[in-house]
Each structure stands twice: as structure tokens, then as C-alpha cells.
Short mmCIF file of C-alpha atoms and ligand atoms in Angstrom, two decimals:
data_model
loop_
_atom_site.label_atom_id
_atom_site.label_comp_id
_atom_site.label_asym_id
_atom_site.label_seq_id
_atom_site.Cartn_x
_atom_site.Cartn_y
_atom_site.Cartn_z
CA UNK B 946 -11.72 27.62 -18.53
CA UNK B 947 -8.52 25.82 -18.68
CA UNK B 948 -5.48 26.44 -16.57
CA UNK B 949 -2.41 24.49 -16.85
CA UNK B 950 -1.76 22.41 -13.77
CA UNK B 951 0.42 24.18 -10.69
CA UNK B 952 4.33 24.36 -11.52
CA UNK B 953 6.04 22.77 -8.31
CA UNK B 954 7.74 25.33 -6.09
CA UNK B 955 10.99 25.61 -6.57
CA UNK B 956 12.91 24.51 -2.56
CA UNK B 957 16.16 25.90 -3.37
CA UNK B 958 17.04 29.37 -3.61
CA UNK B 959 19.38 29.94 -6.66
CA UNK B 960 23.05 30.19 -5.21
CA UNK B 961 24.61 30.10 -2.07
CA UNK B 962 25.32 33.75 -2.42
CA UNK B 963 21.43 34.73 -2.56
CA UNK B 964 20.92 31.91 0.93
CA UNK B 965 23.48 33.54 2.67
CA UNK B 966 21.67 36.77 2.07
CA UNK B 967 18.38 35.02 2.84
CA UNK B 968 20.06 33.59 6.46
CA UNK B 969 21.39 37.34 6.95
CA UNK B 970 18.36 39.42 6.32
CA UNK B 971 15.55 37.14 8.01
CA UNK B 972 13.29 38.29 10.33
CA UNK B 973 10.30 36.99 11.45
CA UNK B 974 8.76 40.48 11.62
CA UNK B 975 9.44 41.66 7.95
CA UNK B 976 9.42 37.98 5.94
CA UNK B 977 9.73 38.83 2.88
CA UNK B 978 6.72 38.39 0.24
CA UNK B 979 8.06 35.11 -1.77
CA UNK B 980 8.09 33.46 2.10
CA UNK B 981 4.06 33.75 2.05
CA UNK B 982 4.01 31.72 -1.25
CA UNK B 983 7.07 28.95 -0.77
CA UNK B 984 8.63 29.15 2.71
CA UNK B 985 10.86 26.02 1.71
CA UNK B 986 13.58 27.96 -0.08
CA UNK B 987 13.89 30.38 3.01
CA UNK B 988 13.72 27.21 5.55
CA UNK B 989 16.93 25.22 4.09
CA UNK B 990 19.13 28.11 3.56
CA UNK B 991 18.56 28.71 7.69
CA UNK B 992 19.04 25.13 8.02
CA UNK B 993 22.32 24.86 6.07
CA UNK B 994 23.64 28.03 7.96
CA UNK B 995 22.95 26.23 11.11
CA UNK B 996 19.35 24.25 12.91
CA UNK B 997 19.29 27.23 15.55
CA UNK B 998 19.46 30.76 14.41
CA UNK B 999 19.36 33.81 15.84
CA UNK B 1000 17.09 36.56 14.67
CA UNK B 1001 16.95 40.46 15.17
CA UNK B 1002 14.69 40.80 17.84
CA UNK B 1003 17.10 38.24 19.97
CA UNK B 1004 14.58 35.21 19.38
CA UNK B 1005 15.61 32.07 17.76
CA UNK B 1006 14.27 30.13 14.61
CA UNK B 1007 15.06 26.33 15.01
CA UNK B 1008 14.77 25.13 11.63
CA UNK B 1009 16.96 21.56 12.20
CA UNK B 1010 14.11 18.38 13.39
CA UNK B 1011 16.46 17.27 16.67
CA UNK B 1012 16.47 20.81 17.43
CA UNK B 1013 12.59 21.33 17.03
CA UNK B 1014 11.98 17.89 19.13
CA UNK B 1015 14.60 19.03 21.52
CA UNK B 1016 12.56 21.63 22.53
CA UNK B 1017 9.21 19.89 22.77
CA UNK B 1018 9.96 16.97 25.03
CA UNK B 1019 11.24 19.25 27.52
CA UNK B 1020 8.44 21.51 29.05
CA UNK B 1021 10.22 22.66 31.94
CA UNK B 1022 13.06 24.18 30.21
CA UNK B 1023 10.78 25.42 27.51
CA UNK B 1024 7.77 27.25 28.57
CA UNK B 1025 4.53 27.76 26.42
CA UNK B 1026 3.49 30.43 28.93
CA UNK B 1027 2.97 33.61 26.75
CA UNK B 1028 2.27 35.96 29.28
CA UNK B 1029 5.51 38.07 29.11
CA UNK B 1030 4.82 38.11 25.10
CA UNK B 1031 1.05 38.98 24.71
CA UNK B 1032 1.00 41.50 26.80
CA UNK B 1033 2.88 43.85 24.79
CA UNK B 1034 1.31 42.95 21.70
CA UNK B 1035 -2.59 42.97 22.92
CA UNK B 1036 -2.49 45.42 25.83
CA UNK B 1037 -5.02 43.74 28.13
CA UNK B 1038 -7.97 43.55 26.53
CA UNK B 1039 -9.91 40.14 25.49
CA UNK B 1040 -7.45 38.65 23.18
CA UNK B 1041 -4.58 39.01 25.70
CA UNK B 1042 -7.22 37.58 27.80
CA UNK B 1043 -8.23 34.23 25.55
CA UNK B 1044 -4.59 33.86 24.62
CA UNK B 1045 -3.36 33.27 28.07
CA UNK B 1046 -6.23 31.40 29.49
CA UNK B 1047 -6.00 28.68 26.63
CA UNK B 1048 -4.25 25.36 27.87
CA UNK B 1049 -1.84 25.26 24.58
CA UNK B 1050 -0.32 28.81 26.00
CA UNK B 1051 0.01 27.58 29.52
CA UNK B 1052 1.84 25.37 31.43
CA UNK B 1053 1.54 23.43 34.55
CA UNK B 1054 -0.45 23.61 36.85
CA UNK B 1055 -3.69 24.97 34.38
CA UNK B 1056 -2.30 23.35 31.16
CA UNK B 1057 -2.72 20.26 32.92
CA UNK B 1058 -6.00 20.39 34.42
CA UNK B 1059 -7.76 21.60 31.17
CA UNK B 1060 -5.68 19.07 29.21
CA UNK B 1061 -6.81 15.86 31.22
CA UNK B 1062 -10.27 17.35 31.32
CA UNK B 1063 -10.51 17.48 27.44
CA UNK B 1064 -8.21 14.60 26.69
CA UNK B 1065 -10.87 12.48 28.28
CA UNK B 1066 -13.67 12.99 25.50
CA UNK B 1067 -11.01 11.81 22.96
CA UNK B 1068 -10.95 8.32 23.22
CA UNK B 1069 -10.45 5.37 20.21
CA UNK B 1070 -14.27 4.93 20.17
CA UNK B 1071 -15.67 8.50 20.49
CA UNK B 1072 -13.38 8.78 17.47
CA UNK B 1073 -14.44 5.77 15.86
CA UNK B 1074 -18.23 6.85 16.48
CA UNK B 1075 -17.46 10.04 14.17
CA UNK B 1076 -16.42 8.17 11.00
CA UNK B 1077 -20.14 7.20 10.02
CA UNK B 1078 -21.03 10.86 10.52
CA UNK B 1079 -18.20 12.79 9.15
CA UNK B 1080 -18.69 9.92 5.54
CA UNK B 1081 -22.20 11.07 5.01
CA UNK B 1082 -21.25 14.64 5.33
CA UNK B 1083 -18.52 14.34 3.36
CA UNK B 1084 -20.57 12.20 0.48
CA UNK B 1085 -22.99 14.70 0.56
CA UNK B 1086 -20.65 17.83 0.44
CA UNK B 1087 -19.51 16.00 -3.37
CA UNK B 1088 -22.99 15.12 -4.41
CA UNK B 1089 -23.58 18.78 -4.26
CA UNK B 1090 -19.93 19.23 -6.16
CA UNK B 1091 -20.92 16.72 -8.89
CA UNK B 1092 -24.36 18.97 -9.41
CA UNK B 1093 -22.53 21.86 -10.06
CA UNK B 1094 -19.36 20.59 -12.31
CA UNK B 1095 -16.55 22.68 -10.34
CA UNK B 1096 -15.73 23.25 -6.92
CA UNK B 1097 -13.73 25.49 -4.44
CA UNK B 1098 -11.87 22.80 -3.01
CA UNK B 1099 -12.13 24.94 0.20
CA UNK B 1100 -15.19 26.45 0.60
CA UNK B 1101 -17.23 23.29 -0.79
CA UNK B 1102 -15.18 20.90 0.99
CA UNK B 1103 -12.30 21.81 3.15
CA UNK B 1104 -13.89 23.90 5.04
CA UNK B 1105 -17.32 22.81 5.46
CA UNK B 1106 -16.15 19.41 7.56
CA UNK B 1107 -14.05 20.51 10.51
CA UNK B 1108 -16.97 22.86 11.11
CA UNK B 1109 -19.37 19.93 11.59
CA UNK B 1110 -16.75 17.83 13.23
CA UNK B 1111 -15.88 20.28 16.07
CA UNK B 1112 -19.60 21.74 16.12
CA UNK B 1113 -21.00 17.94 16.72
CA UNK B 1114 -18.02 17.66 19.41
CA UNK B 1115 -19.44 20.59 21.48
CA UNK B 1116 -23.05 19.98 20.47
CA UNK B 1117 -23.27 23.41 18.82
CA UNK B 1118 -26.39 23.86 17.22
CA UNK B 1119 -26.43 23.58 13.78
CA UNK B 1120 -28.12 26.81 13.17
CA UNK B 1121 -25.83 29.00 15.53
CA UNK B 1122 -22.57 27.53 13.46
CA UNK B 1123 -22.09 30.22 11.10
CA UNK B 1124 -20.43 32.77 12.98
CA UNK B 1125 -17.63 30.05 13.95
CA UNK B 1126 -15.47 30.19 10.89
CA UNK B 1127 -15.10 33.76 11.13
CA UNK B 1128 -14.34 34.07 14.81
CA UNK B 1129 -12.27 31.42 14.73
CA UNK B 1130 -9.75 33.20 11.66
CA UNK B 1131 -10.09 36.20 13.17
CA UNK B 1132 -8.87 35.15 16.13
CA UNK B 1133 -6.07 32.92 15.29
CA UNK B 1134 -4.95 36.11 12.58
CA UNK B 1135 -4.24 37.51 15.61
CA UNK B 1136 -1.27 35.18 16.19
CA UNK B 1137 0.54 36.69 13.33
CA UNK B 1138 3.94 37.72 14.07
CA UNK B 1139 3.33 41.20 13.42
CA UNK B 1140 -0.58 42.54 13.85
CA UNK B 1141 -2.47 45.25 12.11
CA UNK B 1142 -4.44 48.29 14.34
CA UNK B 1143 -7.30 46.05 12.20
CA UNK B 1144 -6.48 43.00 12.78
CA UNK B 1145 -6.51 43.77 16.48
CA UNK B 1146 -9.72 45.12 16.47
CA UNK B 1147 -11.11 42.26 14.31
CA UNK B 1148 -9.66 40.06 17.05
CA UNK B 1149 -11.10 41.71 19.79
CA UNK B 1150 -14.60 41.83 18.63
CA UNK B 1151 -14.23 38.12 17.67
CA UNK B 1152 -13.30 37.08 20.99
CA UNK B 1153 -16.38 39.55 22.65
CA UNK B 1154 -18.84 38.00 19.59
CA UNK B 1155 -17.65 34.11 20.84
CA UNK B 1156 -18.01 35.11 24.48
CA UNK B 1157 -21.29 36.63 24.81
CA UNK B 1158 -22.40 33.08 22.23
CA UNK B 1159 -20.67 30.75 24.47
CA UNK B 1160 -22.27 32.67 27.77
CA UNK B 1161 -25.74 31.72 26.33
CA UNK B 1162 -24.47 28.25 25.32
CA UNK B 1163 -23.20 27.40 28.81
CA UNK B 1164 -26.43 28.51 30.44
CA UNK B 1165 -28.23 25.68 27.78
CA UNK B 1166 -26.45 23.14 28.72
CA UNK B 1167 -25.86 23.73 32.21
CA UNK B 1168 -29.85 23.45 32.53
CA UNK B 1169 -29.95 20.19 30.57
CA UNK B 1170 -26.60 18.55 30.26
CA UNK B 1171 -25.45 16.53 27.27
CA UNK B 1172 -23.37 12.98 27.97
CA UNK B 1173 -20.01 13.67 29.25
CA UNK B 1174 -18.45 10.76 27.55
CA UNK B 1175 -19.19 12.34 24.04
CA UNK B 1176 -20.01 16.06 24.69
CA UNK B 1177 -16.71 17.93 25.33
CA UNK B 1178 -18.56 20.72 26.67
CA UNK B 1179 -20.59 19.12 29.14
CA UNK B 1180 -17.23 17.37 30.09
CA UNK B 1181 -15.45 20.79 30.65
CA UNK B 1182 -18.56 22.04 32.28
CA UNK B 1183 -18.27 19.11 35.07
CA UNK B 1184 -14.46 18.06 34.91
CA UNK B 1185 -12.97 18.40 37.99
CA UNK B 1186 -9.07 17.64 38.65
CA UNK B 1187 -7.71 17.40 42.16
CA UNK B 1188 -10.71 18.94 43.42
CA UNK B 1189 -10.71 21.80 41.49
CA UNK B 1190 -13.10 23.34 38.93
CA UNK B 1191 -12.51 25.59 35.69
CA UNK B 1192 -13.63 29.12 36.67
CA UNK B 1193 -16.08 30.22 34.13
CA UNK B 1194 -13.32 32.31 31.97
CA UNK B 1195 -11.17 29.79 32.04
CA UNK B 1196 -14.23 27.24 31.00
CA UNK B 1197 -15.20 29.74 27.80
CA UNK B 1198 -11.40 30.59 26.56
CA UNK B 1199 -11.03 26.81 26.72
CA UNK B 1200 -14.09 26.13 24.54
CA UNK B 1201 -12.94 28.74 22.05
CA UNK B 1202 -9.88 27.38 21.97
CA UNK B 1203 -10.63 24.00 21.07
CA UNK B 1204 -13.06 25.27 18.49
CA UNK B 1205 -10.52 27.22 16.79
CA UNK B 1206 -7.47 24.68 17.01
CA UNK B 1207 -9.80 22.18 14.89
CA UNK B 1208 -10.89 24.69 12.35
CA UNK B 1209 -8.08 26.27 10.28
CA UNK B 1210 -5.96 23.84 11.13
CA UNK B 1211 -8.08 21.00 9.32
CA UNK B 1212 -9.34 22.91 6.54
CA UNK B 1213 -6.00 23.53 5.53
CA UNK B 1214 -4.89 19.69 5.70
CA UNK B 1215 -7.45 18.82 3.03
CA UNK B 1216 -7.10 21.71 1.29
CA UNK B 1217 -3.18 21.13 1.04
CA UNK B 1218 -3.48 17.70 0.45
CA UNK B 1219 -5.61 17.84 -2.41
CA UNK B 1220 -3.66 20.84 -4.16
CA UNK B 1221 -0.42 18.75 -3.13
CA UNK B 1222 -1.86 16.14 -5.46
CA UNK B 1223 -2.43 18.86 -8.23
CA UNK B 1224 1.11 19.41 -8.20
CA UNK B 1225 2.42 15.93 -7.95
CA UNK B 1226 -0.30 14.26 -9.92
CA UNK B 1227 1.92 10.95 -10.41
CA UNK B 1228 1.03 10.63 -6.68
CA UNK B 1229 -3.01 10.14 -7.42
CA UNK B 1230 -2.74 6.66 -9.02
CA UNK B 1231 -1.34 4.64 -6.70
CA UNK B 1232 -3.48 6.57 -3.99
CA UNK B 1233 -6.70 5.67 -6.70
CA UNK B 1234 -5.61 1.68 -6.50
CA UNK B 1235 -4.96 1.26 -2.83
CA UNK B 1236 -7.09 3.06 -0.97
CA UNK B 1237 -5.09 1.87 2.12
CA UNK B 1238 -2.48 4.10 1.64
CA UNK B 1239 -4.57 7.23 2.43
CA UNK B 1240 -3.10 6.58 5.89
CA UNK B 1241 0.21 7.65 5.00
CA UNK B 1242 -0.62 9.88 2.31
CA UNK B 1243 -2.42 12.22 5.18
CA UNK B 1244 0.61 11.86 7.35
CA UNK B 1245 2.97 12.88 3.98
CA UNK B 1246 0.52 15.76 3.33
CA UNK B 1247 0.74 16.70 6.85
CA UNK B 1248 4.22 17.21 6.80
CA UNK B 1249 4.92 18.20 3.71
CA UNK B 1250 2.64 21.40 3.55
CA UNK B 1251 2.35 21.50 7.45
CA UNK B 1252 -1.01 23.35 8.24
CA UNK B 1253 0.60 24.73 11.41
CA UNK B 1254 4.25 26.26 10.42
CA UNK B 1255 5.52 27.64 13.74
CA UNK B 1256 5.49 27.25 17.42
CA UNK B 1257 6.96 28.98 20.24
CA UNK B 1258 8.45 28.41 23.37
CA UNK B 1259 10.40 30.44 26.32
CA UNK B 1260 13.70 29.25 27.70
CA UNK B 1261 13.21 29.42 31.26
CA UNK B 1262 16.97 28.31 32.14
CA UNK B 1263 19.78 28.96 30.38
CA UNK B 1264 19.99 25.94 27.74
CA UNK B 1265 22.15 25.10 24.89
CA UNK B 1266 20.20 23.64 21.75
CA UNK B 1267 21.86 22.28 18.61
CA UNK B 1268 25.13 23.62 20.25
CA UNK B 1269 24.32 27.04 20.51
CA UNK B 1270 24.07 28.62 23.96
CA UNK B 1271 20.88 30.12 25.02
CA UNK B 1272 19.99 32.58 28.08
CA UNK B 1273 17.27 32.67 29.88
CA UNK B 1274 13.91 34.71 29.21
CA UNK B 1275 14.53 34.04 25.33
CA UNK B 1276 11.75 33.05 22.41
CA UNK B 1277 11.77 30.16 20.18
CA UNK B 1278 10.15 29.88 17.43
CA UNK B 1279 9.92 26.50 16.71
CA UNK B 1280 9.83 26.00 13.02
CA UNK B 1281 7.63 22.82 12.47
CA UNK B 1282 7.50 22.85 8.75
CA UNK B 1283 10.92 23.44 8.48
CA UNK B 1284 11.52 20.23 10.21
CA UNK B 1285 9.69 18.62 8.43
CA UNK B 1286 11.49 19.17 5.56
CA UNK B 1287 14.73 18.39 7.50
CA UNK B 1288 16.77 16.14 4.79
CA UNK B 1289 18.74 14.52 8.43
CA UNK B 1290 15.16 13.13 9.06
CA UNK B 1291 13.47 12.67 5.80
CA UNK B 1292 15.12 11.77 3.18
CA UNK B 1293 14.68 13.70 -0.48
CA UNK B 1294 12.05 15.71 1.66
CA UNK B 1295 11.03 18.25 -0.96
CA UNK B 1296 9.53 15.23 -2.90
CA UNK B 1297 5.83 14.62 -2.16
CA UNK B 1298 6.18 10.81 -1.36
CA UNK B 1299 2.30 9.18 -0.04
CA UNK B 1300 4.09 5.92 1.18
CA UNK B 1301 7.17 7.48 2.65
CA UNK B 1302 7.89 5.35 5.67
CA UNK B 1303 8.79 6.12 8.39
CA UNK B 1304 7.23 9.42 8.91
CA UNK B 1305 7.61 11.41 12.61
CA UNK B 1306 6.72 14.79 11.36
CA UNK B 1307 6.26 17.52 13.19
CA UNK B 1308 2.37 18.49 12.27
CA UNK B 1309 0.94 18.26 15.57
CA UNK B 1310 3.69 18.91 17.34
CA UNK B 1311 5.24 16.63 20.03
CA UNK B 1312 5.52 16.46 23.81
CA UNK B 1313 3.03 17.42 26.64
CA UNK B 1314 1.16 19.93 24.65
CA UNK B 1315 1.07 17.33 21.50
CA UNK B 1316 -2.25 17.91 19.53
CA UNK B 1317 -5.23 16.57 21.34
CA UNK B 1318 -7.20 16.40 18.34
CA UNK B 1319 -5.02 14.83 15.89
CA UNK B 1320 -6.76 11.78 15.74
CA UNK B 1321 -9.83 13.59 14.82
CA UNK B 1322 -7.69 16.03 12.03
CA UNK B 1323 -6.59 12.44 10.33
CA UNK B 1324 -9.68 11.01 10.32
CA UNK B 1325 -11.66 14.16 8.92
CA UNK B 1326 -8.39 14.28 6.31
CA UNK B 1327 -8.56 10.78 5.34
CA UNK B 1328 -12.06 11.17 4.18
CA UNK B 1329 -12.62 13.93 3.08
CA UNK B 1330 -9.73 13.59 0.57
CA UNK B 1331 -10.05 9.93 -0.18
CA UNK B 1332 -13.29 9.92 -0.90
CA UNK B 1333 -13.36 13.74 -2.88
CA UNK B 1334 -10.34 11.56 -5.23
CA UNK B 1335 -12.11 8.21 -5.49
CA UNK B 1336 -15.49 9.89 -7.04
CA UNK B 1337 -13.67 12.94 -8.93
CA UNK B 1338 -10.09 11.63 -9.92
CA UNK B 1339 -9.53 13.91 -12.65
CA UNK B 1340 -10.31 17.51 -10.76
CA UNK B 1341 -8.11 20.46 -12.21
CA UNK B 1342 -7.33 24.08 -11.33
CA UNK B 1343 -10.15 26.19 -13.34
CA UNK B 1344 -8.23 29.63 -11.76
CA UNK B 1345 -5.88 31.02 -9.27
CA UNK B 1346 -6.11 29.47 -5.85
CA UNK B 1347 -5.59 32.15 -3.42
CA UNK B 1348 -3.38 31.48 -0.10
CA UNK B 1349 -4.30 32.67 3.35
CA UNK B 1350 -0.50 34.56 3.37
CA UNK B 1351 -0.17 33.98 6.35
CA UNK B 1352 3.08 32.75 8.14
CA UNK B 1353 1.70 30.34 10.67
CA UNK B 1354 -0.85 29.35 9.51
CA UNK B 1355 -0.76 27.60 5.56
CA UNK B 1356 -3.42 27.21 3.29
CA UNK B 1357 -5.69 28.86 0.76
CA UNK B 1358 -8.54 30.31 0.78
CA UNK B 1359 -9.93 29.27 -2.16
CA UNK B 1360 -8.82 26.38 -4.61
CA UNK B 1361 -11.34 27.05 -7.66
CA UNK B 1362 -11.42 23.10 -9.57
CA UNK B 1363 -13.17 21.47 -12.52
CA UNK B 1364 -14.06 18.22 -12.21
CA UNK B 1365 -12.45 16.44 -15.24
C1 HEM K 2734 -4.55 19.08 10.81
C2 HEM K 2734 -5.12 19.59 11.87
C3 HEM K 2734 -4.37 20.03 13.10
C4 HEM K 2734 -3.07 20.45 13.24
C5 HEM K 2734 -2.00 20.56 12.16
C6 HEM K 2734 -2.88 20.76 14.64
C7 HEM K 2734 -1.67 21.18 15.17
C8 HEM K 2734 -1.44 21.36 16.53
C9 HEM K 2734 -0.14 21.65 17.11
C10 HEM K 2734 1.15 21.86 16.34
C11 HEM K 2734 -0.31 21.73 18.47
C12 HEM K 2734 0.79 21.94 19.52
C13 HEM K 2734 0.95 23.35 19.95
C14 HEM K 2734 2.16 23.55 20.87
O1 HEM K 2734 2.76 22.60 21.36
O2 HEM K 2734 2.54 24.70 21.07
C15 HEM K 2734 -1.72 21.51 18.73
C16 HEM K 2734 -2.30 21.54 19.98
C17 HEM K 2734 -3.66 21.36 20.20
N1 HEM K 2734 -4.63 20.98 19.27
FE1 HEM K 2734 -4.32 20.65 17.32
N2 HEM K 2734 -4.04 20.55 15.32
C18 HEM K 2734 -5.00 20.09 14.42
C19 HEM K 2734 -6.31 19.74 14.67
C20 HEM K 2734 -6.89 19.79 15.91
C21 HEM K 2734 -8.26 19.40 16.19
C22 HEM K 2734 -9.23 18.82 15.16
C23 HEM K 2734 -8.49 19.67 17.51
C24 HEM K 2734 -9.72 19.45 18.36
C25 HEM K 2734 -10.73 18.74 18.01
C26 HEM K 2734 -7.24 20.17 18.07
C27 HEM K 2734 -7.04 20.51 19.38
C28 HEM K 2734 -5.83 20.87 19.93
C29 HEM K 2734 -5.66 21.20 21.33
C30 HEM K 2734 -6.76 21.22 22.40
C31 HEM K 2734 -4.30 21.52 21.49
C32 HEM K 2734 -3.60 21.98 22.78
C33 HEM K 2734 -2.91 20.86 23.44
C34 HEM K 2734 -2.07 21.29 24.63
O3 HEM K 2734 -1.66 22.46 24.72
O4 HEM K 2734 -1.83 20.44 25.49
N3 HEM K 2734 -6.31 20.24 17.07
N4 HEM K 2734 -2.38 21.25 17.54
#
């Protein structure tokens, strides 16, 4: 079947009289269907009207880049502690549980603790050690490709690595990966700015479903323990920080977190990346001749179709940000890929540019609660999309890729390809 190649989204909204509209009626809680499909359009006209806007619900969406880094350099001012939000939203049952025991919804003192702990099993050469592994996987993952003659670029690729990756990082067994994916979606759907009587209940049972796995997991390892210097788990299991231990709750929300933040997140940097290159395909050549530039190209694909759109915060002072006064007690949403499309920072940022130079986006966040695993997310990325382009350079849309539509998190769920 042949399907012409993606049309680029259109960034701009038609007139100023349909942004100011845009800027007027925009609310996090009702975004409107076209936001699910292009955000970009909706991002400058907030941007133009001002970096910091305020919403309905008395939140703010920081939309400017200074504003967004603003916010994440200072922790104290800014809190990632989501008690005060989740409980609301989850009542108290296991996701309202998870949520608030993970280290990236914490702050001091727990963030801390769990964040050394971890931090420690990420060094240049456990990440170095991966590359061997995650080639041969990746290799293989396109021999089986080539076999066929088409692909989902995500469920043949995208989404098959950060499994292994993460899975080898906690010494899952192999066999007891499957259920990992679907935990992991189910849970982080549940971070959706507005959550379905179903999606709650998916949520829950995913977090009682990881549990009860992890419970059995833990008791493994604790009778034979992997090598702390590679094995994250075993390094959670017998990290210690001032004397003090992770209680067992706080040991298994940690491990689901960390499974889940390299999941999604991952599959939908080379799934982005390589429909990014559908759109601009002027942009695969030079990419094709030197293969060195798949280092930037990963960093432009990061920010240009950032697989992590928002982040939030809590002023716990009264602050002012991008000259607008703040009070206390109120919720940022930090809006990380509309920083990264901040023309102040990046210049013609709507263009897909694999050697742009310099590039500080916003991807993985910055600050104390910067992405642990980004060095891990790059290296799976570079890869898996170098090496998919090297060995299938002419790979074309055969149908309708389908997005997650989903606000926070962006990516598809299926990219259907031919090979040439
Ligand atoms: C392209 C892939 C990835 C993206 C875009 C991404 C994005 C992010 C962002 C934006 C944050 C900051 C959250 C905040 O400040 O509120 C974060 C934190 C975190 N990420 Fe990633 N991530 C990715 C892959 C990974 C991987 C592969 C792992 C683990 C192997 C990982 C582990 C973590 C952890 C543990 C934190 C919490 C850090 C803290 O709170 O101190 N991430 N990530």
C-alpha cells in the first residue's frame, strides 16, 4: 500500500484573532482535540500572550524557556511534592500511594536519599557496558524487520528496547517482562490531567499487579543478591544514606518508578525521531553520511517532539516568575515542550534541524530532579535509530500511525512502515 509521506504540522494558528481565542479558552482540563495531534500551534499563541499564564483552575502554564528553567533550578521555592494534589484525584488507594512515594514527586529529605541511592548505578562505564548489549538487540530487532518487509516502527522497534534496557538494569527475568509495558502505561495514564472512573481502576490494579511481582522479586534477590555496582535493584535493596534504609514501600514504589520513567519515555524518543525524519526527510542524508551527527540529531529529536511535554511544581513562597506575581500553595505546570520550541532560545525552532548547535532543551528536565536516566534514553535512541536508518534508509508510512493522545506524554502507538 502506498501512503504519501506525513504533511508537516502546521505551528501557527491562522490569525491572531483565532490565538487570542486559543490563550483565552485554554485549560489544561478540557484541551481541545487538535492539541492531542499538534500542541505547537496552542504553545506559541500562550507564549506570545505572555511565558507565564494563568489558567482556570488558578494554576499556571509556563510556556517561555527562562521561565521553565526558572522554576527548575530552584527546588525550594518550587516543590515537586504532590501530596496536596493526588490526594484529591486518587483518594488513597495504591496509586496515591506509588505517586507520592516515588523520588521524582518528592522532595528533600526522601527525594534525596532514593536519588543518591540510584544515581550511583549510573555511572560512564555501567553505561558504556550497555552499548554492546543494547547493538545486538537492536540488530536483531531489524533482522526480524528485514524478514518481514514492513514494520511498526513501535511495536518492532521502539518499544521492544527500553524494555530490555531497564529489564537488564533491574535483572528482571526475561520471561516475567511482559506484564511491564502494560503496567507501566497504565500507570503513567494515570498522570493525565483529567482521569477516567477506568483509567483509575486500570491504574490501581496496575500498581497491585507490579506490587505483588516486585514482592516476589525482592524476596529472589534478597536470598541471592546480584552486584550492586550494575544491579540497581540490589543497590536499592542495600543503599543506605546517613544511616538510613528504604522501608520496603518506599523500596517497591521506587523500583516501579524507575521502570516506568525508562519505558514510555524512550519508546517515544525513537518512535518520534524516526517519524520526525518521515516528515523532514531532507534531514536523513546528511544523518546517512555522517553517522556522527546522530549525537545531535537525538538531542534535536528530543526537543523537538519532547517525549515528556509537562511538569509540575508547587510554589511554596510567594514568587514572581517571568514578572508575574505568584502566591503561595499554587501549581505549575511546567511546559517542557513548549520551551523547547521557545524562538528566545532556539532559533527558527519549528524547523527540525539534526546539527542545531547549541541545544539546552528541556527533555529531561533540569535541576535536582534532572533525569537520572538520560544517559541511558540517548544511548538506547542513538542506536536504535541510527542503526534502524543506516540498514533501511528508504522506510515509508504504509498507513495511519496512531498517537498515544495523550497530553504528557507524546508518541504513537503504532507507526505502520514499508521498508523502501
Ligand atoms: C527519552 C527518555 C526520557 C525522558 C524524556 C525523560 C524525562 C524525564 C524528566 C523530564 C524528568 C524530570 C521530572 C521532574 O523534574 O519533575 C525525569 C526524571 C527521572 N527520570 Fe527520566 N526520562 C527518560 C528516560 C529515563 C530512563 C531511561 C530512566 C531510567 C533508566 C529514567 C529515570 C528517571 C528518574 C529516576 C527520574 C527522577 C529523578 C528525580 O526526581 O530526581 N528516565 N525524566
Amino acid at each position: 500500500m502506498h501512503v504519501a509521506p506525513p504533511a508537516r504540522a502546521q505551528p501557527r494558528l491562522a490569525d491572531a484573532a483565532q490565538a487570542a481565542a486559543v490563550v483565552e479558552a485554554f485549560d489544561l482540563r478540557r484541551l481541545p482535540a487538535g492539541y492531542y495531534a499538534n500542541p505547537y500551534p496552542y504553545y506559541h499563541a500562550l507564549r506570545e500572550a505572555g511565558p507565564v499564564h494563568r489558567l482556570p483552575d488558578g494554576g499556571y502554564f509556563l510556556s517561555g524557556y527562562a521561565a521553565c528553567v526558572a522554576v527548575y533550578k530552584d527546588a525550594r521555592a518550587f516543590s515537586s511534592d504532590k501530596k496536596r494534589e493526588f490526594a484529591p484525584k486518587y483518594g488513597r488507594g495504591l496509586l496515591y500511594e506509588h505517586h507520592t512515594t516515588s523520588l521524582v514527586f518528592n522532595d528533600p529529605p526522601l527525594h534525596t536519599r532514593v536519588r543518591r541511592i540510584i544515581a550511583g548505578a549510573f555511572t560512564p562505564r555501567s553505561i558504556a557496558d550497555m552499548e554492546g548489549p543494547v547493538r545486538e538487540l537492536v540488530d536483531g530487532l531489524i533482522d526480524r524487520i528485514e524478514a518481514k518487509g514492513s514494520a511498526d516502527l513501535i511495536g518492532d522497534l521502539a518499544a521492544a528496547v527500553p524494555i530490555e534496557v531497564i529489564g537488564n538494569l533491574l535483572a528482571v527475568p526475561r520471561e516475567e517482562r511482559e506484564p511491564l509495558r502494560e503496567w507501566s502505561l497504565a500507570i503513567l495514564g494515570a498522570l493525565e490531567p483529567v482521569l477516567s472512573p477506568e483509567q483509575q481502576a486500570h491504574g490501581e490494579q496496575a500498581v497491585a499487579g507490579f506490587l505483588a511481582y516486585l514482592e516476589t522479586l525482592v524476596a529472589r534477590r534478597r536470598a541471592r543478591p546480584g552486584d550492586p555496582e550494575r544491579d540497581v535493584l540490589t543497590r536499592l535493596m542495600q543503599g543506605e544514606q546517613d544511616g538510613e534504609r528504604l522501608s520496603e514501600r518506599e523500596l517497591l514504589h521506587n523500583i516501579i518508578f524507575i521502570l516506568n520513567a525508562g519505558h514510555e519515555t524512550t519508546t517515544n524518543l525513537v518512535g518520534n525521531g524516526l517519524y520526525a525524519l518521515l516528515e523532514w526527510p531532507q534531514e536523513r542524508a546528511p544523518l546517512l553520511a555522517a553517522p556522527q551527527l546522530i549525537r545531535p540529531a537525538v538531542e534535536e529529536f528530543l526537543r523537538f517532539e519532547s517525549p515528556n511535554q509537562l511538569g509540575n511544581r508547587l510554589t511554596t513562597a510567594p514568587v514572581e516568575i517571568g514578572g508575574v506575581a505568584i502566591p503561595a500553595g499554587t501549581y505549575l505546570t511546567i511546559g517542557i515542550g513548549a520551551a523547547n520550541r521557545d524562538p528566545e532560545e532556539f532559533p527558527d525552532p519549528d524547523r527540525l534541524d539534526i546539527a542545531r548547535e547549541p541545544n539546552r532543551h528541556l527533555a529531561f528536565g533540569s535541576g535536582p530532579h534532572v533525569c537520572i536516566g538520560l544517559n541511558v534514553a540517548r544511548l538506547e535512541g542513538r542506536i536504535a535509530i541510527r542503526r534502524f536508518l543506516a540498514r533501511i534508509p528508504e522506510y515509508r508510512l504504509a498507513g495511519e500511525p496512531v498517537r498515544g493522545g495523550r497530553a504528557r506524554f507524546r508518541g504513537f502507538l503504532s507507526i505502520p512502515v514499508v521498508l523502501g
